[in-house]
Amino acid sequence: MKNNNENYKLRLAIQKSGRLHDDSMRLLKECGIDISNGVNKLKADATNFPIEVFFLRDDDIPQYVEDGVADIGFVGENVVFEKNKKVEIEEKLGFGKCRLSMAVQRNEVYENAYFLQNKKIATSYPVIVSNFLKTKGIEAEIHEISGSVEIAPGIGLADAICDLVSSGSTLFMNGLKEVEVIFESQAVLIKNNLLNEVQQQLLQRLIFRIQSVKKAKNNKYILLNAPNNKLDEIIGLLPGMKSPTVLPLATEGWSSVHSVLNENDFWNIIEQLKAAGAEGILVVPIEKMII
Ligand code: ATP
Ligand code: ZN
């Protein structure tokens, strides 16, 4: 039973240590939330937002959130799908990106997933793998192991593995090749289904901050000088939030143009701007973006 005080704050579960810990703490900091984190503590309070952080193993986070021991959690989507608990994914967090992939020994010929028919697959993700096999109509034996999955083919334990990959170097070092991506993952914010109204409002405030941080990361502020007779063409290349800011330069016939560029189109547009006559292009990171 929650006491009154607990009803007016959000209890957030994050990974205690591991690949998601530092980015989770960084995101909170970027959201302006200061955590007074003692070393080896199980939980810590924020000093300037009604949030309490629990430090847990990532595998346990969906269960804690389903049970309402924590109200929300930051955890890999891979873990959310594998654990299959009653929690809602509320927001993608933009870090912890990886993929769950099938890999086989480098000398195998793998043309498609039917290679796996009647084979033995070692994995820590039996639920996601069996869903994948089911949708393909493939029968295979899943051998669940909790760690060092990549050594299984080399010691004759399995014909294939399904494991998390980011660069692929671990697979390579173990004589394996990635042959099929079955799940793309990143860290997500999950929530319990029964948050009270105050907690819902706190969550909306937190999500608003997270979205501002994410947008800022995906965008760059750009300043450039343009001859006035090229302004229309240059402005036409810039998407910006509304329209770009155009300011006259001290030098007659020139203007300074300021705008915001999305990272995805970034190089493409920079090249076109240069070709259109833009000079002195400056690109500056954005800390927060409120729109
Ligand atoms: P814990 O001690 O909390 O159980 P763990 O060893 O299970 O930690 P980590 O290896 O720290 O987990 O990975 C945590 C999460 O980080 C993964 O579930 C996944 O969402 C994400 N991740 C991102 N890149 C990778 C990668 N290359 N390999 C493994 N996990 C990755
Ligand atoms: Zn884990």
PDB file of C-alpha atoms and ligand atoms in Angstrom:
ATOM      1  CA  MET A   1       0.000   0.000   0.000  1.00  0.00           C
ATOM      2  CA  LYS A   2       1.431   3.369  -0.986  1.00  0.00           C
ATOM      3  CA  ASN A   3       1.551   6.028   1.684  1.00  0.00           C
ATOM      4  CA  ASN A   4       0.421   9.568   0.824  1.00  0.00           C
ATOM      5  CA  ASN A   5       3.860  10.909   0.152  1.00  0.00           C
ATOM      6  CA  GLU A   6       4.512   8.227  -2.461  1.00  0.00           C
ATOM      7  CA  ASN A   7       1.387   9.211  -4.353  1.00  0.00           C
ATOM      8  CA  TYR A   8       2.879  12.604  -5.109  1.00  0.00           C
ATOM      9  CA  LYS A   9       6.087  11.526  -6.710  1.00  0.00           C
ATOM     10  CA  LEU A  10       7.251   9.241  -9.487  1.00  0.00           C
ATOM     11  CA  ARG A  11       9.400   6.254  -8.667  1.00  0.00           C
ATOM     12  CA  LEU A  12      11.700   5.597 -11.619  1.00  0.00           C
ATOM     13  CA  ALA A  13      13.630   2.344 -12.069  1.00  0.00           C
ATOM     14  CA  ILE A  14      16.890   2.505 -14.001  1.00  0.00           C
ATOM     15  CA  GLN A  15      19.723   0.040 -14.526  1.00  0.00           C
ATOM     16  CA  LYS A  16      22.063  -0.079 -11.528  1.00  0.00           C
ATOM     17  CA  SER A  17      25.164  -0.611 -13.637  1.00  0.00           C
ATOM     18  CA  GLY A  18      25.738  -1.669 -17.220  1.00  0.00           C
ATOM     19  CA  ARG A  19      25.233  -0.262 -20.668  1.00  0.00           C
ATOM     20  CA  LEU A  20      22.144   1.808 -19.885  1.00  0.00           C
ATOM     21  CA  HIS A  21      23.169   3.278 -16.532  1.00  0.00           C
ATOM     22  CA  ASP A  22      25.275   6.250 -17.599  1.00  0.00           C
ATOM     23  CA  ASP A  23      22.951   7.333 -20.413  1.00  0.00           C
ATOM     24  CA  SER A  24      19.931   7.059 -18.100  1.00  0.00           C
ATOM     25  CA  MET A  25      21.620   9.303 -15.517  1.00  0.00           C
ATOM     26  CA  ARG A  26      22.748  11.688 -18.254  1.00  0.00           C
ATOM     27  CA  LEU A  27      19.221  11.986 -19.641  1.00  0.00           C
ATOM     28  CA  LEU A  28      17.871  12.901 -16.198  1.00  0.00           C
ATOM     29  CA  LYS A  29      20.580  15.515 -15.812  1.00  0.00           C
ATOM     30  CA  GLU A  30      19.807  16.949 -19.256  1.00  0.00           C
ATOM     31  CA  CYS A  31      16.179  17.138 -18.151  1.00  0.00           C
ATOM     32  CA  GLY A  32      17.352  19.355 -15.290  1.00  0.00           C
ATOM     33  CA  ILE A  33      16.788  16.647 -12.673  1.00  0.00           C
ATOM     34  CA  ASP A  34      19.570  16.392 -10.085  1.00  0.00           C
ATOM     35  CA  ILE A  35      19.990  13.071  -8.345  1.00  0.00           C
ATOM     36  CA  SER A  36      21.872  12.958  -5.076  1.00  0.00           C
ATOM     37  CA  ASN A  37      23.431   9.624  -5.877  1.00  0.00           C
ATOM     38  CA  GLY A  38      25.419   7.927  -3.144  1.00  0.00           C
ATOM     39  CA  VAL A  39      27.702   5.128  -4.316  1.00  0.00           C
ATOM     40  CA  ASN A  40      26.077   1.681  -4.128  1.00  0.00           C
ATOM     41  CA  LYS A  41      22.756   3.028  -3.024  1.00  0.00           C
ATOM     42  CA  LEU A  42      19.557   1.200  -3.937  1.00  0.00           C
ATOM     43  CA  LYS A  43      17.606   4.402  -4.365  1.00  0.00           C
ATOM     44  CA  ALA A  44      18.109   8.138  -4.459  1.00  0.00           C
ATOM     45  CA  ASP A  45      15.874  11.200  -4.442  1.00  0.00           C
ATOM     46  CA  ALA A  46      15.996  14.022  -6.926  1.00  0.00           C
ATOM     47  CA  THR A  47      16.644  17.330  -5.224  1.00  0.00           C
ATOM     48  CA  ASN A  48      14.571  19.462  -7.598  1.00  0.00           C
ATOM     49  CA  PHE A  49      11.791  17.246  -9.040  1.00  0.00           C
ATOM     50  CA  PRO A  50       9.397  14.871  -7.240  1.00  0.00           C
ATOM     51  CA  ILE A  51      11.133  11.766  -8.484  1.00  0.00           C
ATOM     52  CA  GLU A  52      12.859   8.921  -6.684  1.00  0.00           C
ATOM     53  CA  VAL A  53      15.256   6.697  -8.612  1.00  0.00           C
ATOM     54  CA  PHE A  54      15.622   2.958  -7.935  1.00  0.00           C
ATOM     55  CA  PHE A  55      18.766   1.241  -9.204  1.00  0.00           C
ATOM     56  CA  LEU A  56      17.972  -2.298 -10.383  1.00  0.00           C
ATOM     57  CA  ARG A  57      19.099  -5.061 -12.744  1.00  0.00           C
ATOM     58  CA  ASP A  58      17.634  -4.280 -16.155  1.00  0.00           C
ATOM     59  CA  ASP A  59      15.890  -7.686 -16.370  1.00  0.00           C
ATOM     60  CA  ASP A  60      13.876  -6.905 -13.229  1.00  0.00           C
ATOM     61  CA  ILE A  61      12.625  -3.483 -14.305  1.00  0.00           C
ATOM     62  CA  PRO A  62       9.491  -4.567 -16.267  1.00  0.00           C
ATOM     63  CA  GLN A  63       8.300  -6.691 -13.333  1.00  0.00           C
ATOM     64  CA  TYR A  64       8.817  -3.889 -10.803  1.00  0.00           C
ATOM     65  CA  VAL A  65       6.885  -1.505 -13.029  1.00  0.00           C
ATOM     66  CA  GLU A  66       4.072  -3.998 -13.626  1.00  0.00           C
ATOM     67  CA  ASP A  67       3.777  -4.549  -9.855  1.00  0.00           C
ATOM     68  CA  GLY A  68       3.767  -0.799  -9.186  1.00  0.00           C
ATOM     69  CA  VAL A  69       6.846  -0.993  -6.968  1.00  0.00           C
ATOM     70  CA  ALA A  70       8.225   1.507  -9.475  1.00  0.00           C
ATOM     71  CA  ASP A  71       5.870   3.759 -11.450  1.00  0.00           C
ATOM     72  CA  ILE A  72       8.083   4.112 -14.513  1.00  0.00           C
ATOM     73  CA  GLY A  73      11.337   2.663 -15.812  1.00  0.00           C
ATOM     74  CA  PHE A  74      14.066   3.202 -18.383  1.00  0.00           C
ATOM     75  CA  VAL A  75      14.906  -0.144 -19.998  1.00  0.00           C
ATOM     76  CA  GLY A  76      15.816  -1.734 -23.333  1.00  0.00           C
ATOM     77  CA  GLU A  77      12.858  -2.479 -25.609  1.00  0.00           C
ATOM     78  CA  ASN A  78      14.404  -5.937 -26.061  1.00  0.00           C
ATOM     79  CA  VAL A  79      13.910  -6.619 -22.339  1.00  0.00           C
ATOM     80  CA  VAL A  80      10.343  -5.230 -22.412  1.00  0.00           C
ATOM     81  CA  PHE A  81       9.346  -7.586 -25.249  1.00  0.00           C
ATOM     82  CA  GLU A  82      11.176 -10.556 -23.785  1.00  0.00           C
ATOM     83  CA  LYS A  83       9.644 -10.195 -20.308  1.00  0.00           C
ATOM     84  CA  ASN A  84       6.187  -9.497 -21.739  1.00  0.00           C
ATOM     85  CA  LYS A  85       4.843  -7.776 -18.612  1.00  0.00           C
ATOM     86  CA  LYS A  86       1.770  -5.566 -18.393  1.00  0.00           C
ATOM     87  CA  VAL A  87       3.497  -2.213 -18.861  1.00  0.00           C
ATOM     88  CA  GLU A  88       3.093   0.488 -21.469  1.00  0.00           C
ATOM     89  CA  ILE A  89       5.877   1.877 -23.611  1.00  0.00           C
ATOM     90  CA  GLU A  90       5.482   5.627 -23.371  1.00  0.00           C
ATOM     91  CA  GLU A  91       8.516   7.114 -25.120  1.00  0.00           C
ATOM     92  CA  LYS A  92      11.640   6.020 -26.987  1.00  0.00           C
ATOM     93  CA  LEU A  93      14.723   7.470 -25.333  1.00  0.00           C
ATOM     94  CA  GLY A  94      17.207   7.552 -28.211  1.00  0.00           C
ATOM     95  CA  PHE A  95      20.066   5.678 -26.497  1.00  0.00           C
ATOM     96  CA  GLY A  96      21.016   2.015 -25.934  1.00  0.00           C
ATOM     97  CA  LYS A  97      20.505   1.299 -29.615  1.00  0.00           C
ATOM     98  CA  CYS A  98      21.253  -2.273 -30.621  1.00  0.00           C
ATOM     99  CA  ARG A  99      19.750  -5.116 -32.596  1.00  0.00           C
ATOM    100  CA  LEU A 100      18.908  -8.685 -31.771  1.00  0.00           C
ATOM    101  CA  SER A 101      20.356 -10.781 -34.555  1.00  0.00           C
ATOM    102  CA  MET A 102      20.817 -14.338 -35.686  1.00  0.00           C
ATOM    103  CA  ALA A 103      24.420 -15.317 -36.272  1.00  0.00           C
ATOM    104  CA  VAL A 104      26.011 -18.480 -37.604  1.00  0.00           C
ATOM    105  CA  GLN A 105      29.569 -19.693 -38.075  1.00  0.00           C
ATOM    106  CA  ARG A 106      31.343 -17.755 -40.768  1.00  0.00           C
ATOM    107  CA  ASN A 107      31.766 -20.728 -43.111  1.00  0.00           C
ATOM    108  CA  GLU A 108      28.041 -21.616 -43.157  1.00  0.00           C
ATOM    109  CA  VAL A 109      25.901 -20.806 -46.165  1.00  0.00           C
ATOM    110  CA  TYR A 110      22.823 -18.974 -44.862  1.00  0.00           C
ATOM    111  CA  GLU A 111      20.390 -17.914 -47.551  1.00  0.00           C
ATOM    112  CA  ASN A 112      17.323 -17.234 -45.457  1.00  0.00           C
ATOM    113  CA  ALA A 113      15.679 -18.026 -42.138  1.00  0.00           C
ATOM    114  CA  TYR A 114      14.790 -21.573 -43.288  1.00  0.00           C
ATOM    115  CA  PHE A 115      18.419 -22.416 -42.600  1.00  0.00           C
ATOM    116  CA  LEU A 116      17.230 -22.577 -38.980  1.00  0.00           C
ATOM    117  CA  GLN A 117      14.709 -25.397 -39.621  1.00  0.00           C
ATOM    118  CA  ASN A 118      15.382 -28.205 -37.096  1.00  0.00           C
ATOM    119  CA  LYS A 119      18.521 -26.472 -35.883  1.00  0.00           C
ATOM    120  CA  LYS A 120      19.580 -25.572 -32.351  1.00  0.00           C
ATOM    121  CA  ILE A 121      19.625 -21.854 -31.491  1.00  0.00           C
ATOM    122  CA  ALA A 122      21.334 -20.554 -28.362  1.00  0.00           C
ATOM    123  CA  THR A 123      19.937 -17.290 -26.985  1.00  0.00           C
ATOM    124  CA  SER A 124      19.072 -15.276 -23.886  1.00  0.00           C
ATOM    125  CA  TYR A 125      15.885 -14.160 -25.662  1.00  0.00           C
ATOM    126  CA  PRO A 126      13.720 -17.309 -26.004  1.00  0.00           C
ATOM    127  CA  VAL A 127      10.427 -15.375 -26.181  1.00  0.00           C
ATOM    128  CA  ILE A 128      11.463 -13.022 -28.995  1.00  0.00           C
ATOM    129  CA  VAL A 129      13.192 -15.839 -30.885  1.00  0.00           C
ATOM    130  CA  SER A 130      10.233 -18.201 -30.639  1.00  0.00           C
ATOM    131  CA  ASN A 131       7.897 -15.434 -31.867  1.00  0.00           C
ATOM    132  CA  PHE A 132      10.193 -14.884 -34.817  1.00  0.00           C
ATOM    133  CA  LEU A 133      10.270 -18.607 -35.633  1.00  0.00           C
ATOM    134  CA  LYS A 134       6.491 -18.847 -35.293  1.00  0.00           C
ATOM    135  CA  THR A 135       5.846 -16.013 -37.760  1.00  0.00           C
ATOM    136  CA  LYS A 136       8.168 -17.745 -40.249  1.00  0.00           C
ATOM    137  CA  GLY A 137       6.654 -21.190 -39.600  1.00  0.00           C
ATOM    138  CA  ILE A 138      10.028 -22.607 -38.647  1.00  0.00           C
ATOM    139  CA  GLU A 139      10.580 -25.425 -36.134  1.00  0.00           C
ATOM    140  CA  ALA A 140      13.819 -25.130 -34.201  1.00  0.00           C
ATOM    141  CA  GLU A 141      15.140 -25.979 -30.792  1.00  0.00           C
ATOM    142  CA  ILE A 142      15.789 -22.987 -28.577  1.00  0.00           C
ATOM    143  CA  HIS A 143      18.554 -23.423 -26.055  1.00  0.00           C
ATOM    144  CA  GLU A 144      18.315 -20.699 -23.418  1.00  0.00           C
ATOM    145  CA  ILE A 145      21.583 -19.504 -21.930  1.00  0.00           C
ATOM    146  CA  SER A 146      22.101 -16.399 -19.868  1.00  0.00           C
ATOM    147  CA  GLY A 147      25.499 -15.160 -20.982  1.00  0.00           C
ATOM    148  CA  SER A 148      28.410 -15.671 -23.411  1.00  0.00           C
ATOM    149  CA  VAL A 149      25.973 -16.868 -26.054  1.00  0.00           C
ATOM    150  CA  GLU A 150      28.525 -16.227 -28.784  1.00  0.00           C
ATOM    151  CA  ILE A 151      30.730 -19.166 -27.781  1.00  0.00           C
ATOM    152  CA  ALA A 152      27.908 -21.716 -28.216  1.00  0.00           C
ATOM    153  CA  PRO A 153      28.494 -22.619 -31.900  1.00  0.00           C
ATOM    154  CA  GLY A 154      32.259 -23.003 -31.394  1.00  0.00           C
ATOM    155  CA  ILE A 155      31.785 -25.574 -28.623  1.00  0.00           C
ATOM    156  CA  GLY A 156      29.110 -27.489 -30.493  1.00  0.00           C
ATOM    157  CA  LEU A 157      26.234 -26.359 -28.274  1.00  0.00           C
ATOM    158  CA  ALA A 158      24.229 -24.746 -31.064  1.00  0.00           C
ATOM    159  CA  ASP A 159      24.092 -24.229 -34.845  1.00  0.00           C
ATOM    160  CA  ALA A 160      23.130 -20.585 -34.550  1.00  0.00           C
ATOM    161  CA  ILE A 161      22.835 -17.920 -31.901  1.00  0.00           C
ATOM    162  CA  CYS A 162      20.522 -14.982 -31.428  1.00  0.00           C
ATOM    163  CA  ASP A 163      22.100 -12.184 -29.448  1.00  0.00           C
ATOM    164  CA  LEU A 164      22.369  -8.414 -29.100  1.00  0.00           C
ATOM    165  CA  VAL A 165      24.739  -6.762 -31.521  1.00  0.00           C
ATOM    166  CA  SER A 166      25.872  -3.179 -31.821  1.00  0.00           C
ATOM    167  CA  SER A 167      29.163  -3.099 -33.747  1.00  0.00           C
ATOM    168  CA  GLY A 168      29.430  -6.798 -34.560  1.00  0.00           C
ATOM    169  CA  SER A 169      32.999  -7.075 -33.255  1.00  0.00           C
ATOM    170  CA  THR A 170      32.128  -9.693 -30.606  1.00  0.00           C
ATOM    171  CA  LEU A 171      30.588 -11.901 -33.289  1.00  0.00           C
ATOM    172  CA  PHE A 172      33.595 -11.436 -35.526  1.00  0.00           C
ATOM    173  CA  MET A 173      36.042 -12.350 -32.764  1.00  0.00           C
ATOM    174  CA  ASN A 174      34.134 -15.579 -32.213  1.00  0.00           C
ATOM    175  CA  GLY A 175      34.179 -16.623 -35.849  1.00  0.00           C
ATOM    176  CA  LEU A 176      30.514 -15.775 -36.393  1.00  0.00           C
ATOM    177  CA  LYS A 177      28.627 -13.703 -38.954  1.00  0.00           C
ATOM    178  CA  GLU A 178      25.383 -11.794 -38.477  1.00  0.00           C
ATOM    179  CA  VAL A 179      22.787 -13.144 -40.890  1.00  0.00           C
ATOM    180  CA  GLU A 180      19.401 -11.801 -39.820  1.00  0.00           C
ATOM    181  CA  VAL A 181      18.193  -8.889 -37.688  1.00  0.00           C
ATOM    182  CA  ILE A 182      15.098 -10.008 -35.830  1.00  0.00           C
ATOM    183  CA  PHE A 183      14.521  -7.039 -33.498  1.00  0.00           C
ATOM    184  CA  GLU A 184      15.757  -3.424 -33.389  1.00  0.00           C
ATOM    185  CA  SER A 185      15.964  -1.997 -29.920  1.00  0.00           C
ATOM    186  CA  GLN A 186      16.672   1.141 -27.938  1.00  0.00           C
ATOM    187  CA  ALA A 187      16.019   2.268 -24.405  1.00  0.00           C
ATOM    188  CA  VAL A 188      12.380   3.183 -23.728  1.00  0.00           C
ATOM    189  CA  LEU A 189      10.350   4.689 -20.926  1.00  0.00           C
ATOM    190  CA  ILE A 190       7.781   2.215 -19.625  1.00  0.00           C
ATOM    191  CA  LYS A 191       4.990   2.989 -17.191  1.00  0.00           C
ATOM    192  CA  ASN A 192       2.650   1.220 -14.840  1.00  0.00           C
ATOM    193  CA  ASN A 193      -0.988   1.160 -15.970  1.00  0.00           C
ATOM    194  CA  LEU A 194      -2.416   2.607 -12.769  1.00  0.00           C
ATOM    195  CA  LEU A 195      -0.697   5.927 -12.199  1.00  0.00           C
ATOM    196  CA  ASN A 196      -2.785   8.437 -10.282  1.00  0.00           C
ATOM    197  CA  GLU A 197      -3.586  11.857 -11.670  1.00  0.00           C
ATOM    198  CA  VAL A 198      -0.707  13.626  -9.951  1.00  0.00           C
ATOM    199  CA  GLN A 199       1.723  11.017 -11.218  1.00  0.00           C
ATOM    200  CA  GLN A 200       0.306  11.280 -14.739  1.00  0.00           C
ATOM    201  CA  GLN A 201       0.954  15.015 -14.643  1.00  0.00           C
ATOM    202  CA  LEU A 202       4.482  14.516 -13.358  1.00  0.00           C
ATOM    203  CA  LEU A 203       5.060  11.985 -16.119  1.00  0.00           C
ATOM    204  CA  GLN A 204       3.818  14.441 -18.745  1.00  0.00           C
ATOM    205  CA  ARG A 205       6.264  17.045 -17.407  1.00  0.00           C
ATOM    206  CA  LEU A 206       9.099  14.531 -17.547  1.00  0.00           C
ATOM    207  CA  ILE A 207       8.189  13.420 -21.076  1.00  0.00           C
ATOM    208  CA  PHE A 208       8.005  17.031 -22.244  1.00  0.00           C
ATOM    209  CA  ARG A 209      11.556  17.547 -20.996  1.00  0.00           C
ATOM    210  CA  ILE A 210      12.775  14.285 -22.558  1.00  0.00           C
ATOM    211  CA  GLN A 211      11.282  15.261 -25.915  1.00  0.00           C
ATOM    212  CA  SER A 212      12.980  18.680 -25.759  1.00  0.00           C
ATOM    213  CA  VAL A 213      16.337  17.029 -25.068  1.00  0.00           C
ATOM    214  CA  LYS A 214      15.844  14.488 -27.867  1.00  0.00           C
ATOM    215  CA  LYS A 215      14.846  17.138 -30.410  1.00  0.00           C
ATOM    216  CA  ALA A 216      17.827  19.260 -29.481  1.00  0.00           C
ATOM    217  CA  LYS A 217      20.148  16.286 -30.048  1.00  0.00           C
ATOM    218  CA  ASN A 218      18.716  15.651 -33.486  1.00  0.00           C
ATOM    219  CA  ASN A 219      19.062  19.241 -34.588  1.00  0.00           C
ATOM    220  CA  LYS A 220      21.860  21.744 -35.081  1.00  0.00           C
ATOM    221  CA  TYR A 221      21.792  25.509 -35.107  1.00  0.00           C
ATOM    222  CA  ILE A 222      23.357  26.861 -38.262  1.00  0.00           C
ATOM    223  CA  LEU A 223      24.640  30.381 -39.032  1.00  0.00           C
ATOM    224  CA  LEU A 224      25.944  31.446 -42.402  1.00  0.00           C
ATOM    225  CA  ASN A 225      26.723  34.506 -44.469  1.00  0.00           C
ATOM    226  CA  ALA A 226      25.028  34.950 -47.826  1.00  0.00           C
ATOM    227  CA  PRO A 227      25.202  37.535 -50.593  1.00  0.00           C
ATOM    228  CA  ASN A 228      21.789  39.225 -50.788  1.00  0.00           C
ATOM    229  CA  ASN A 229      21.251  38.224 -54.421  1.00  0.00           C
ATOM    230  CA  LYS A 230      21.458  34.525 -53.347  1.00  0.00           C
ATOM    231  CA  LEU A 231      19.244  34.864 -50.274  1.00  0.00           C
ATOM    232  CA  ASP A 232      16.072  33.450 -51.808  1.00  0.00           C
ATOM    233  CA  GLU A 233      17.823  30.342 -53.065  1.00  0.00           C
ATOM    234  CA  ILE A 234      19.607  29.800 -49.736  1.00  0.00           C
ATOM    235  CA  ILE A 235      16.473  30.368 -47.656  1.00  0.00           C
ATOM    236  CA  GLY A 236      14.681  27.874 -49.905  1.00  0.00           C
ATOM    237  CA  LEU A 237      17.149  25.198 -48.832  1.00  0.00           C
ATOM    238  CA  LEU A 238      16.586  25.722 -45.114  1.00  0.00           C
ATOM    239  CA  PRO A 239      13.671  24.011 -43.374  1.00  0.00           C
ATOM    240  CA  GLY A 240      14.017  25.743 -39.978  1.00  0.00           C
ATOM    241  CA  MET A 241      11.406  25.772 -37.226  1.00  0.00           C
ATOM    242  CA  LYS A 242       9.374  28.566 -38.825  1.00  0.00           C
ATOM    243  CA  SER A 243      11.437  30.575 -41.267  1.00  0.00           C
ATOM    244  CA  PRO A 244      15.102  31.453 -40.915  1.00  0.00           C
ATOM    245  CA  THR A 245      16.267  34.643 -39.211  1.00  0.00           C
ATOM    246  CA  VAL A 246      17.919  37.038 -41.679  1.00  0.00           C
ATOM    247  CA  LEU A 247      20.067  39.898 -40.363  1.00  0.00           C
ATOM    248  CA  PRO A 248      22.023  42.453 -42.387  1.00  0.00           C
ATOM    249  CA  LEU A 249      25.823  42.260 -42.111  1.00  0.00           C
ATOM    250  CA  ALA A 250      28.010  45.350 -41.725  1.00  0.00           C
ATOM    251  CA  THR A 251      29.363  44.582 -45.197  1.00  0.00           C
ATOM    252  CA  GLU A 252      27.023  46.044 -47.825  1.00  0.00           C
ATOM    253  CA  GLY A 253      25.091  43.465 -49.868  1.00  0.00           C
ATOM    254  CA  TRP A 254      25.508  40.575 -47.378  1.00  0.00           C
ATOM    255  CA  SER A 255      23.253  39.000 -44.760  1.00  0.00           C
ATOM    256  CA  SER A 256      23.611  36.563 -41.911  1.00  0.00           C
ATOM    257  CA  VAL A 257      21.123  33.683 -41.975  1.00  0.00           C
ATOM    258  CA  HIS A 258      20.297  31.604 -38.871  1.00  0.00           C
ATOM    259  CA  SER A 259      18.307  28.392 -38.905  1.00  0.00           C
ATOM    260  CA  VAL A 260      17.886  24.905 -37.456  1.00  0.00           C
ATOM    261  CA  LEU A 261      18.808  21.770 -39.388  1.00  0.00           C
ATOM    262  CA  ASN A 262      17.849  18.179 -38.710  1.00  0.00           C
ATOM    263  CA  GLU A 263      20.790  15.829 -38.413  1.00  0.00           C
ATOM    264  CA  ASN A 264      19.388  13.473 -41.057  1.00  0.00           C
ATOM    265  CA  ASP A 265      19.493  16.061 -43.848  1.00  0.00           C
ATOM    266  CA  PHE A 266      22.470  17.864 -42.431  1.00  0.00           C
ATOM    267  CA  TRP A 267      25.365  17.122 -44.829  1.00  0.00           C
ATOM    268  CA  ASN A 268      23.135  17.118 -47.822  1.00  0.00           C
ATOM    269  CA  ILE A 269      21.878  20.620 -47.118  1.00  0.00           C
ATOM    270  CA  ILE A 270      25.289  21.992 -46.109  1.00  0.00           C
ATOM    271  CA  GLU A 271      26.676  20.927 -49.493  1.00  0.00           C
ATOM    272  CA  GLN A 272      23.817  22.594 -51.310  1.00  0.00           C
ATOM    273  CA  LEU A 273      24.208  25.773 -49.235  1.00  0.00           C
ATOM    274  CA  LYS A 274      27.890  25.996 -50.137  1.00  0.00           C
ATOM    275  CA  ALA A 275      27.115  25.450 -53.779  1.00  0.00           C
ATOM    276  CA  ALA A 276      24.492  28.222 -53.604  1.00  0.00           C
ATOM    277  CA  GLY A 277      27.069  30.723 -52.355  1.00  0.00           C
ATOM    278  CA  ALA A 278      26.840  30.500 -48.545  1.00  0.00           C
ATOM    279  CA  GLU A 279      30.057  31.356 -46.714  1.00  0.00           C
ATOM    280  CA  GLY A 280      31.364  31.201 -43.145  1.00  0.00           C
ATOM    281  CA  ILE A 281      28.979  28.413 -42.176  1.00  0.00           C
ATOM    282  CA  LEU A 282      28.904  27.788 -38.402  1.00  0.00           C
ATOM    283  CA  VAL A 283      27.177  24.771 -36.879  1.00  0.00           C
ATOM    284  CA  VAL A 284      26.357  24.893 -33.182  1.00  0.00           C
ATOM    285  CA  PRO A 285      24.845  22.212 -30.904  1.00  0.00           C
ATOM    286  CA  ILE A 286      21.468  22.991 -29.361  1.00  0.00           C
ATOM    287  CA  GLU A 287      20.990  22.258 -25.672  1.00  0.00           C
ATOM    288  CA  LYS A 288      17.187  22.211 -25.441  1.00  0.00           C
ATOM    289  CA  MET A 289      14.503  22.690 -28.063  1.00  0.00           C
ATOM    290  CA  ILE A 290      11.061  23.780 -26.878  1.00  0.00           C
ATOM    291  CA  ILE A 291       8.452  23.811 -29.614  1.00  0.00           C
TER     292      ILE A 291
HETATM  293  P1  ATP B   1      22.199  -6.272 -15.676  1.00  0.00           P
HETATM  294  O1  ATP B   1      23.338  -6.499 -14.745  1.00  0.00           O
HETATM  295  O2  ATP B   1      21.456  -4.992 -15.350  1.00  0.00           O
HETATM  296  O3  ATP B   1      21.304  -7.464 -15.842  1.00  0.00           O
HETATM  297  P2  ATP B   1      23.031  -6.884 -18.405  1.00  0.00           P
HETATM  298  O4  ATP B   1      24.399  -7.448 -18.410  1.00  0.00           O
HETATM  299  O5  ATP B   1      21.853  -7.761 -18.592  1.00  0.00           O
HETATM  300  O6  ATP B   1      22.877  -5.969 -17.092  1.00  0.00           O
HETATM  301  P3  ATP B   1      23.872  -4.868 -20.338  1.00  0.00           P
HETATM  302  O7  ATP B   1      24.884  -5.641 -21.085  1.00  0.00           O
HETATM  303  O8  ATP B   1      24.329  -3.769 -19.443  1.00  0.00           O
HETATM  304  O9  ATP B   1      22.860  -5.806 -19.524  1.00  0.00           O
HETATM  305  O10 ATP B   1      22.841  -4.299 -21.419  1.00  0.00           O
HETATM  306  C1  ATP B   1      21.718  -3.589 -21.023  1.00  0.00           C
HETATM  307  C2  ATP B   1      20.935  -3.211 -22.250  1.00  0.00           C
HETATM  308  O11 ATP B   1      21.713  -2.352 -23.076  1.00  0.00           O
HETATM  309  C3  ATP B   1      20.519  -4.319 -23.187  1.00  0.00           C
HETATM  310  O12 ATP B   1      19.377  -5.021 -22.733  1.00  0.00           O
HETATM  311  C4  ATP B   1      20.234  -3.550 -24.467  1.00  0.00           C
HETATM  312  O13 ATP B   1      18.943  -2.979 -24.414  1.00  0.00           O
HETATM  313  C5  ATP B   1      21.254  -2.439 -24.421  1.00  0.00           C
HETATM  314  N1  ATP B   1      22.413  -2.615 -25.362  1.00  0.00           N
HETATM  315  C6  ATP B   1      22.843  -1.693 -26.219  1.00  0.00           C
HETATM  316  N2  ATP B   1      23.879  -2.133 -26.966  1.00  0.00           N
HETATM  317  C7  ATP B   1      24.116  -3.372 -26.596  1.00  0.00           C
HETATM  318  C8  ATP B   1      25.070  -4.355 -26.998  1.00  0.00           C
HETATM  319  N3  ATP B   1      25.956  -4.149 -27.952  1.00  0.00           N
HETATM  320  N4  ATP B   1      25.054  -5.534 -26.364  1.00  0.00           N
HETATM  321  C9  ATP B   1      24.187  -5.744 -25.365  1.00  0.00           C
HETATM  322  N5  ATP B   1      23.246  -4.848 -24.958  1.00  0.00           N
HETATM  323  C10 ATP B   1      23.197  -3.676 -25.557  1.00  0.00           C
HETATM  324 ZN    ZN B   2      20.350  -7.975 -17.534  1.00  0.00          ZN
END
